[in-house]
């Protein structure tokens, strides 16, 4: 499952599966999409708890806490329910909190805020498939206009190609490396504070995510 939409009235999901066919599980981009949808329709609270009072059979208690059923066993490739549990949500919240806290502290170190950022480059092949709107809604990416995000694909391989094929590019890479400053985030107390604040959907400070606050108000209206 690579993308999910949830009906706010019935809490029924609509799924898009990579390559079509029956669902086997859920990939990273699908998990981001799912968490965002669950949060916006009230299936998840800010702390990532599943709302077990929602009137749908897709919400249930399990050995791992509350969970939501994405696809029933009869609809899947392996005959088992595909679910998202509280453990899954916690793992994603920790990962996204570390990422958000990381670039927040990096901005602080150079005397900037995220409001000053003119362009955000996202590397890695995984980044090509992230839905920016959903990533903002869970607090993985900062709340800024979509045109400020640029997806660069597998930048490490591109850099290796340049280094192997052109001497001038190798010299440029070496010069960039000499100018870089290393920041040990784990040794910075402010990182832990930023990480803790980002462990919620989308963040403890909703002023950082005005578009998400607007979406929640519209859904509640």
PDB file of C-alpha atoms in Angstrom:
ATOM      1  CA  UNK A   1       0.000   0.000   0.000  1.00  0.00           C
ATOM      2  CA  UNK A   2       1.590   3.257  -1.110  1.00  0.00           C
ATOM      3  CA  UNK A   3      -1.212   5.741  -0.468  1.00  0.00           C
ATOM      4  CA  UNK A   4      -4.341   5.868   1.664  1.00  0.00           C
ATOM      5  CA  UNK A   5      -7.443   8.043   1.803  1.00  0.00           C
ATOM      6  CA  UNK A   6      -9.959   7.713   4.659  1.00  0.00           C
ATOM      7  CA  UNK A   7     -13.596   8.812   4.465  1.00  0.00           C
ATOM      8  CA  UNK A   8     -14.242  11.180   7.365  1.00  0.00           C
ATOM      9  CA  UNK A   9     -17.839   9.996   7.770  1.00  0.00           C
ATOM     10  CA  UNK A  10     -17.530   6.205   7.452  1.00  0.00           C
ATOM     11  CA  UNK A  11     -13.809   5.806   8.346  1.00  0.00           C
ATOM     12  CA  UNK A  12     -13.494   3.436   5.395  1.00  0.00           C
ATOM     13  CA  UNK A  13     -10.114   3.513   3.604  1.00  0.00           C
ATOM     14  CA  UNK A  14      -9.354   3.737  -0.086  1.00  0.00           C
ATOM     15  CA  UNK A  15      -6.005   2.159  -0.917  1.00  0.00           C
ATOM     16  CA  UNK A  16      -3.528   2.408  -3.745  1.00  0.00           C
ATOM     17  CA  UNK A  17      -1.271  -0.638  -4.031  1.00  0.00           C
ATOM     18  CA  UNK A  18       2.055  -0.588  -5.856  1.00  0.00           C
ATOM     19  CA  UNK A  19       1.569  -2.408  -9.152  1.00  0.00           C
ATOM     20  CA  UNK A  20      -2.129  -2.951  -8.419  1.00  0.00           C
ATOM     21  CA  UNK A  21      -3.546  -6.182  -7.085  1.00  0.00           C
ATOM     22  CA  UNK A  22      -4.145  -7.143  -3.472  1.00  0.00           C
ATOM     23  CA  UNK A  23      -2.348  -5.567  -0.539  1.00  0.00           C
ATOM     24  CA  UNK A  24       0.558  -7.377   1.131  1.00  0.00           C
ATOM     25  CA  UNK A  25       1.650  -4.668   3.550  1.00  0.00           C
ATOM     26  CA  UNK A  26       2.382  -0.956   3.655  1.00  0.00           C
ATOM     27  CA  UNK A  27       5.482   0.923   2.495  1.00  0.00           C
ATOM     28  CA  UNK A  28       7.026   4.098   3.927  1.00  0.00           C
ATOM     29  CA  UNK A  29       5.131   6.585   1.771  1.00  0.00           C
ATOM     30  CA  UNK A  30       1.916   4.690   2.480  1.00  0.00           C
ATOM     31  CA  UNK A  31       2.564   4.863   6.212  1.00  0.00           C
ATOM     32  CA  UNK A  32       3.036   8.640   6.054  1.00  0.00           C
ATOM     33  CA  UNK A  33      -0.192   8.979   4.064  1.00  0.00           C
ATOM     34  CA  UNK A  34      -2.083   6.713   6.469  1.00  0.00           C
ATOM     35  CA  UNK A  35      -0.955   8.484   9.655  1.00  0.00           C
ATOM     36  CA  UNK A  36      -1.884  11.869   8.173  1.00  0.00           C
ATOM     37  CA  UNK A  37      -5.347  10.656   7.159  1.00  0.00           C
ATOM     38  CA  UNK A  38      -5.999   8.984  10.512  1.00  0.00           C
ATOM     39  CA  UNK A  39      -5.009  12.152  12.355  1.00  0.00           C
ATOM     40  CA  UNK A  40      -7.160  14.455  10.225  1.00  0.00           C
ATOM     41  CA  UNK A  41     -10.317  12.324  10.559  1.00  0.00           C
ATOM     42  CA  UNK A  42      -9.890  11.813  14.310  1.00  0.00           C
ATOM     43  CA  UNK A  43      -8.752   8.173  14.341  1.00  0.00           C
ATOM     44  CA  UNK A  44      -5.516   9.311  16.003  1.00  0.00           C
ATOM     45  CA  UNK A  45      -4.964  12.000  18.612  1.00  0.00           C
ATOM     46  CA  UNK A  46      -1.888  14.262  18.771  1.00  0.00           C
ATOM     47  CA  UNK A  47       0.010  11.694  20.842  1.00  0.00           C
ATOM     48  CA  UNK A  48      -0.637   8.899  18.335  1.00  0.00           C
ATOM     49  CA  UNK A  49      -3.278   7.049  20.351  1.00  0.00           C
ATOM     50  CA  UNK A  50      -5.959   5.218  18.349  1.00  0.00           C
ATOM     51  CA  UNK A  51      -9.436   6.489  19.195  1.00  0.00           C
ATOM     52  CA  UNK A  52     -11.237   3.303  20.217  1.00  0.00           C
ATOM     53  CA  UNK A  53     -14.572   5.112  20.573  1.00  0.00           C
ATOM     54  CA  UNK A  54     -14.894   5.654  16.817  1.00  0.00           C
ATOM     55  CA  UNK A  55     -17.987   3.753  15.559  1.00  0.00           C
ATOM     56  CA  UNK A  56     -16.318   1.407  13.086  1.00  0.00           C
ATOM     57  CA  UNK A  57     -15.265  -2.236  13.179  1.00  0.00           C
ATOM     58  CA  UNK A  58     -11.914  -1.228  11.699  1.00  0.00           C
ATOM     59  CA  UNK A  59     -10.820   0.120  15.081  1.00  0.00           C
ATOM     60  CA  UNK A  60     -10.069  -2.504  17.710  1.00  0.00           C
ATOM     61  CA  UNK A  61      -7.931  -3.334  20.739  1.00  0.00           C
ATOM     62  CA  UNK A  62      -5.019  -5.725  20.287  1.00  0.00           C
ATOM     63  CA  UNK A  63      -2.074  -7.051  22.268  1.00  0.00           C
ATOM     64  CA  UNK A  64      -0.103  -4.027  21.050  1.00  0.00           C
ATOM     65  CA  UNK A  65      -2.763  -1.455  21.927  1.00  0.00           C
ATOM     66  CA  UNK A  66      -5.322   0.121  19.641  1.00  0.00           C
ATOM     67  CA  UNK A  67      -5.087  -0.649  15.942  1.00  0.00           C
ATOM     68  CA  UNK A  68      -6.817   0.220  12.676  1.00  0.00           C
ATOM     69  CA  UNK A  69      -7.563  -2.377   9.977  1.00  0.00           C
ATOM     70  CA  UNK A  70      -6.522  -1.185   6.529  1.00  0.00           C
ATOM     71  CA  UNK A  71      -7.494  -4.327   4.669  1.00  0.00           C
ATOM     72  CA  UNK A  72      -9.375  -7.422   5.828  1.00  0.00           C
ATOM     73  CA  UNK A  73      -7.813 -10.832   5.315  1.00  0.00           C
ATOM     74  CA  UNK A  74     -10.203 -11.675   2.485  1.00  0.00           C
ATOM     75  CA  UNK A  75      -8.915  -8.624   0.584  1.00  0.00           C
ATOM     76  CA  UNK A  76      -5.165  -9.226   1.020  1.00  0.00           C
ATOM     77  CA  UNK A  77      -2.609 -11.265  -0.879  1.00  0.00           C
ATOM     78  CA  UNK A  78      -1.721 -13.445   2.130  1.00  0.00           C
ATOM     79  CA  UNK A  79      -5.149 -13.828   3.725  1.00  0.00           C
ATOM     80  CA  UNK A  80      -4.275 -11.891   6.913  1.00  0.00           C
ATOM     81  CA  UNK A  81      -5.553  -8.488   8.004  1.00  0.00           C
ATOM     82  CA  UNK A  82      -3.242  -5.576   7.216  1.00  0.00           C
ATOM     83  CA  UNK A  83      -3.314  -3.300  10.253  1.00  0.00           C
ATOM     84  CA  UNK A  84      -1.494  -0.365  11.780  1.00  0.00           C
ATOM     85  CA  UNK A  85      -0.896  -0.667  15.517  1.00  0.00           C
ATOM     86  CA  UNK A  86       0.167   1.746  18.230  1.00  0.00           C
ATOM     87  CA  UNK A  87       3.695   0.299  17.961  1.00  0.00           C
ATOM     88  CA  UNK A  88       3.807   1.213  14.253  1.00  0.00           C
ATOM     89  CA  UNK A  89       2.605   4.735  15.008  1.00  0.00           C
ATOM     90  CA  UNK A  90       5.182   5.181  17.791  1.00  0.00           C
ATOM     91  CA  UNK A  91       8.005   4.080  15.493  1.00  0.00           C
ATOM     92  CA  UNK A  92       6.983   6.590  12.841  1.00  0.00           C
ATOM     93  CA  UNK A  93       6.574   9.398  15.382  1.00  0.00           C
ATOM     94  CA  UNK A  94      10.093   8.833  16.699  1.00  0.00           C
ATOM     95  CA  UNK A  95      11.564   8.776  13.192  1.00  0.00           C
ATOM     96  CA  UNK A  96       9.776  11.905  12.035  1.00  0.00           C
ATOM     97  CA  UNK A  97      10.571  13.711  15.308  1.00  0.00           C
ATOM     98  CA  UNK A  98      14.282  13.010  14.852  1.00  0.00           C
ATOM     99  CA  UNK A  99      14.204  14.297  11.270  1.00  0.00           C
ATOM    100  CA  UNK A 100      12.259  17.456  12.113  1.00  0.00           C
ATOM    101  CA  UNK A 101      14.403  18.159  15.179  1.00  0.00           C
ATOM    102  CA  UNK A 102      17.544  17.578  13.116  1.00  0.00           C
ATOM    103  CA  UNK A 103      16.944  20.274  10.534  1.00  0.00           C
ATOM    104  CA  UNK A 104      15.487  22.595  13.185  1.00  0.00           C
ATOM    105  CA  UNK A 105      18.751  22.441  15.160  1.00  0.00           C
ATOM    106  CA  UNK A 106      20.849  22.789  12.007  1.00  0.00           C
ATOM    107  CA  UNK A 107      18.956  25.986  11.172  1.00  0.00           C
ATOM    108  CA  UNK A 108      19.447  27.262  14.723  1.00  0.00           C
ATOM    109  CA  UNK A 109      23.192  26.590  14.532  1.00  0.00           C
ATOM    110  CA  UNK A 110      23.561  28.981  11.596  1.00  0.00           C
ATOM    111  CA  UNK A 111      21.313  31.633  13.144  1.00  0.00           C
ATOM    112  CA  UNK A 112      18.228  30.946  11.037  1.00  0.00           C
ATOM    113  CA  UNK A 113      14.674  29.777  11.543  1.00  0.00           C
ATOM    114  CA  UNK A 114      12.769  27.491   9.190  1.00  0.00           C
ATOM    115  CA  UNK A 115      10.825  30.566   8.036  1.00  0.00           C
ATOM    116  CA  UNK A 116      14.079  31.843   6.489  1.00  0.00           C
ATOM    117  CA  UNK A 117      14.538  28.729   4.343  1.00  0.00           C
ATOM    118  CA  UNK A 118      14.020  29.510   0.662  1.00  0.00           C
ATOM    119  CA  UNK A 119      14.438  25.988  -0.690  1.00  0.00           C
ATOM    120  CA  UNK A 120      14.403  22.541   0.896  1.00  0.00           C
ATOM    121  CA  UNK A 121      16.161  19.767  -1.024  1.00  0.00           C
ATOM    122  CA  UNK A 122      15.109  16.180  -0.339  1.00  0.00           C
ATOM    123  CA  UNK A 123      17.580  13.483  -1.341  1.00  0.00           C
ATOM    124  CA  UNK A 124      17.228   9.719  -1.572  1.00  0.00           C
ATOM    125  CA  UNK A 125      15.074   7.598  -3.851  1.00  0.00           C
ATOM    126  CA  UNK A 126      12.532   7.235  -1.030  1.00  0.00           C
ATOM    127  CA  UNK A 127      12.006  10.998  -1.011  1.00  0.00           C
ATOM    128  CA  UNK A 128      10.744  10.920  -4.603  1.00  0.00           C
ATOM    129  CA  UNK A 129       7.582   9.152  -3.482  1.00  0.00           C
ATOM    130  CA  UNK A 130       6.720  11.237  -0.415  1.00  0.00           C
ATOM    131  CA  UNK A 131       3.474  13.185  -0.629  1.00  0.00           C
ATOM    132  CA  UNK A 132       4.552  16.651   0.581  1.00  0.00           C
ATOM    133  CA  UNK A 133       1.096  17.557   1.883  1.00  0.00           C
ATOM    134  CA  UNK A 134       0.878  14.380   4.000  1.00  0.00           C
ATOM    135  CA  UNK A 135       4.467  14.742   5.220  1.00  0.00           C
ATOM    136  CA  UNK A 136       3.672  18.258   6.436  1.00  0.00           C
ATOM    137  CA  UNK A 137       0.457  17.081   8.094  1.00  0.00           C
ATOM    138  CA  UNK A 138       2.336  14.625  10.330  1.00  0.00           C
ATOM    139  CA  UNK A 139       5.160  17.092  11.037  1.00  0.00           C
ATOM    140  CA  UNK A 140       7.870  15.323   9.047  1.00  0.00           C
ATOM    141  CA  UNK A 141       8.488  18.358   6.828  1.00  0.00           C
ATOM    142  CA  UNK A 142       8.108  22.036   7.796  1.00  0.00           C
ATOM    143  CA  UNK A 143       4.919  23.854   6.834  1.00  0.00           C
ATOM    144  CA  UNK A 144       6.001  25.909   3.844  1.00  0.00           C
ATOM    145  CA  UNK A 145       4.753  26.379   0.263  1.00  0.00           C
ATOM    146  CA  UNK A 146       5.074  23.204  -1.796  1.00  0.00           C
ATOM    147  CA  UNK A 147       7.132  24.930  -4.482  1.00  0.00           C
ATOM    148  CA  UNK A 148       9.967  25.322  -1.961  1.00  0.00           C
ATOM    149  CA  UNK A 149      10.510  21.545  -1.892  1.00  0.00           C
ATOM    150  CA  UNK A 150      12.798  19.987  -4.492  1.00  0.00           C
ATOM    151  CA  UNK A 151      13.233  16.219  -4.845  1.00  0.00           C
ATOM    152  CA  UNK A 152      16.710  15.294  -6.032  1.00  0.00           C
ATOM    153  CA  UNK A 153      16.496  11.505  -6.131  1.00  0.00           C
ATOM    154  CA  UNK A 154      19.515   9.356  -5.257  1.00  0.00           C
ATOM    155  CA  UNK A 155      22.033  12.130  -4.649  1.00  0.00           C
ATOM    156  CA  UNK A 156      24.792   9.830  -3.345  1.00  0.00           C
ATOM    157  CA  UNK A 157      24.904   7.897  -6.621  1.00  0.00           C
ATOM    158  CA  UNK A 158      24.830  11.123  -8.653  1.00  0.00           C
ATOM    159  CA  UNK A 159      27.730  12.449  -6.601  1.00  0.00           C
ATOM    160  CA  UNK A 160      29.681   9.216  -7.121  1.00  0.00           C
ATOM    161  CA  UNK A 161      29.136   9.453 -10.891  1.00  0.00           C
ATOM    162  CA  UNK A 162      30.427  13.030 -10.950  1.00  0.00           C
ATOM    163  CA  UNK A 163      33.460  12.101  -8.838  1.00  0.00           C
ATOM    164  CA  UNK A 164      34.334   9.157 -11.075  1.00  0.00           C
ATOM    165  CA  UNK A 165      33.827  10.843 -14.434  1.00  0.00           C
ATOM    166  CA  UNK A 166      35.184  14.357 -14.026  1.00  0.00           C
ATOM    167  CA  UNK A 167      38.322  15.593 -12.259  1.00  0.00           C
ATOM    168  CA  UNK A 168      36.936  19.103 -11.857  1.00  0.00           C
ATOM    169  CA  UNK A 169      33.909  17.769 -10.026  1.00  0.00           C
ATOM    170  CA  UNK A 170      36.143  15.710  -7.714  1.00  0.00           C
ATOM    171  CA  UNK A 171      38.026  18.868  -6.797  1.00  0.00           C
ATOM    172  CA  UNK A 172      34.756  20.668  -6.143  1.00  0.00           C
ATOM    173  CA  UNK A 173      33.530  17.818  -3.908  1.00  0.00           C
ATOM    174  CA  UNK A 174      36.774  17.934  -1.920  1.00  0.00           C
ATOM    175  CA  UNK A 175      36.471  21.686  -1.482  1.00  0.00           C
ATOM    176  CA  UNK A 176      32.889  21.370  -0.229  1.00  0.00           C
ATOM    177  CA  UNK A 177      34.009  18.678   2.235  1.00  0.00           C
ATOM    178  CA  UNK A 178      36.744  20.976   3.602  1.00  0.00           C
ATOM    179  CA  UNK A 179      34.201  23.747   4.217  1.00  0.00           C
ATOM    180  CA  UNK A 180      31.672  21.555   6.012  1.00  0.00           C
ATOM    181  CA  UNK A 181      31.071  21.811   9.754  1.00  0.00           C
ATOM    182  CA  UNK A 182      30.116  18.668  11.668  1.00  0.00           C
ATOM    183  CA  UNK A 183      27.448  19.001  14.337  1.00  0.00           C
ATOM    184  CA  UNK A 184      26.933  16.157  16.828  1.00  0.00           C
ATOM    185  CA  UNK A 185      23.189  16.309  17.428  1.00  0.00           C
ATOM    186  CA  UNK A 186      23.156  13.637  20.121  1.00  0.00           C
ATOM    187  CA  UNK A 187      25.493  15.767  22.255  1.00  0.00           C
ATOM    188  CA  UNK A 188      23.280  18.847  21.974  1.00  0.00           C
ATOM    189  CA  UNK A 189      20.682  19.269  24.730  1.00  0.00           C
ATOM    190  CA  UNK A 190      18.583  21.457  22.458  1.00  0.00           C
ATOM    191  CA  UNK A 191      18.207  18.526  20.061  1.00  0.00           C
ATOM    192  CA  UNK A 192      16.516  16.420  22.736  1.00  0.00           C
ATOM    193  CA  UNK A 193      14.134  19.285  23.525  1.00  0.00           C
ATOM    194  CA  UNK A 194      13.316  19.736  19.842  1.00  0.00           C
ATOM    195  CA  UNK A 195      12.894  15.968  19.437  1.00  0.00           C
ATOM    196  CA  UNK A 196      10.483  15.758  22.394  1.00  0.00           C
ATOM    197  CA  UNK A 197       8.395  18.646  21.040  1.00  0.00           C
ATOM    198  CA  UNK A 198       8.161  16.937  17.643  1.00  0.00           C
ATOM    199  CA  UNK A 199       6.932  13.607  19.047  1.00  0.00           C
ATOM    200  CA  UNK A 200       3.331  14.723  18.509  1.00  0.00           C
ATOM    201  CA  UNK A 201       1.095  15.201  15.466  1.00  0.00           C
ATOM    202  CA  UNK A 202       2.179  17.384  13.891  1.00  0.00           C
ATOM    203  CA  UNK A 203       4.026  19.152  16.748  1.00  0.00           C
ATOM    204  CA  UNK A 204       3.392  20.522  20.236  1.00  0.00           C
ATOM    205  CA  UNK A 205       3.533  24.034  18.753  1.00  0.00           C
ATOM    206  CA  UNK A 206       0.684  24.229  16.230  1.00  0.00           C
ATOM    207  CA  UNK A 207       1.797  27.729  15.215  1.00  0.00           C
ATOM    208  CA  UNK A 208       4.553  25.977  13.265  1.00  0.00           C
ATOM    209  CA  UNK A 209       1.901  24.205  11.164  1.00  0.00           C
ATOM    210  CA  UNK A 210      -0.811  26.733  10.248  1.00  0.00           C
ATOM    211  CA  UNK A 211      -1.999  24.788   7.189  1.00  0.00           C
ATOM    212  CA  UNK A 212      -2.565  21.676   9.315  1.00  0.00           C
ATOM    213  CA  UNK A 213      -4.469  23.701  11.928  1.00  0.00           C
ATOM    214  CA  UNK A 214      -6.681  25.080   9.132  1.00  0.00           C
ATOM    215  CA  UNK A 215      -7.328  21.561   7.810  1.00  0.00           C
ATOM    216  CA  UNK A 216      -8.387  20.360  11.265  1.00  0.00           C
ATOM    217  CA  UNK A 217     -10.774  23.304  11.665  1.00  0.00           C
ATOM    218  CA  UNK A 218     -12.325  22.635   8.235  1.00  0.00           C
ATOM    219  CA  UNK A 219     -12.754  18.912   8.974  1.00  0.00           C
ATOM    220  CA  UNK A 220     -14.449  19.719  12.286  1.00  0.00           C
ATOM    221  CA  UNK A 221     -16.835  22.249  10.704  1.00  0.00           C
TER     222      UNK A 221
END
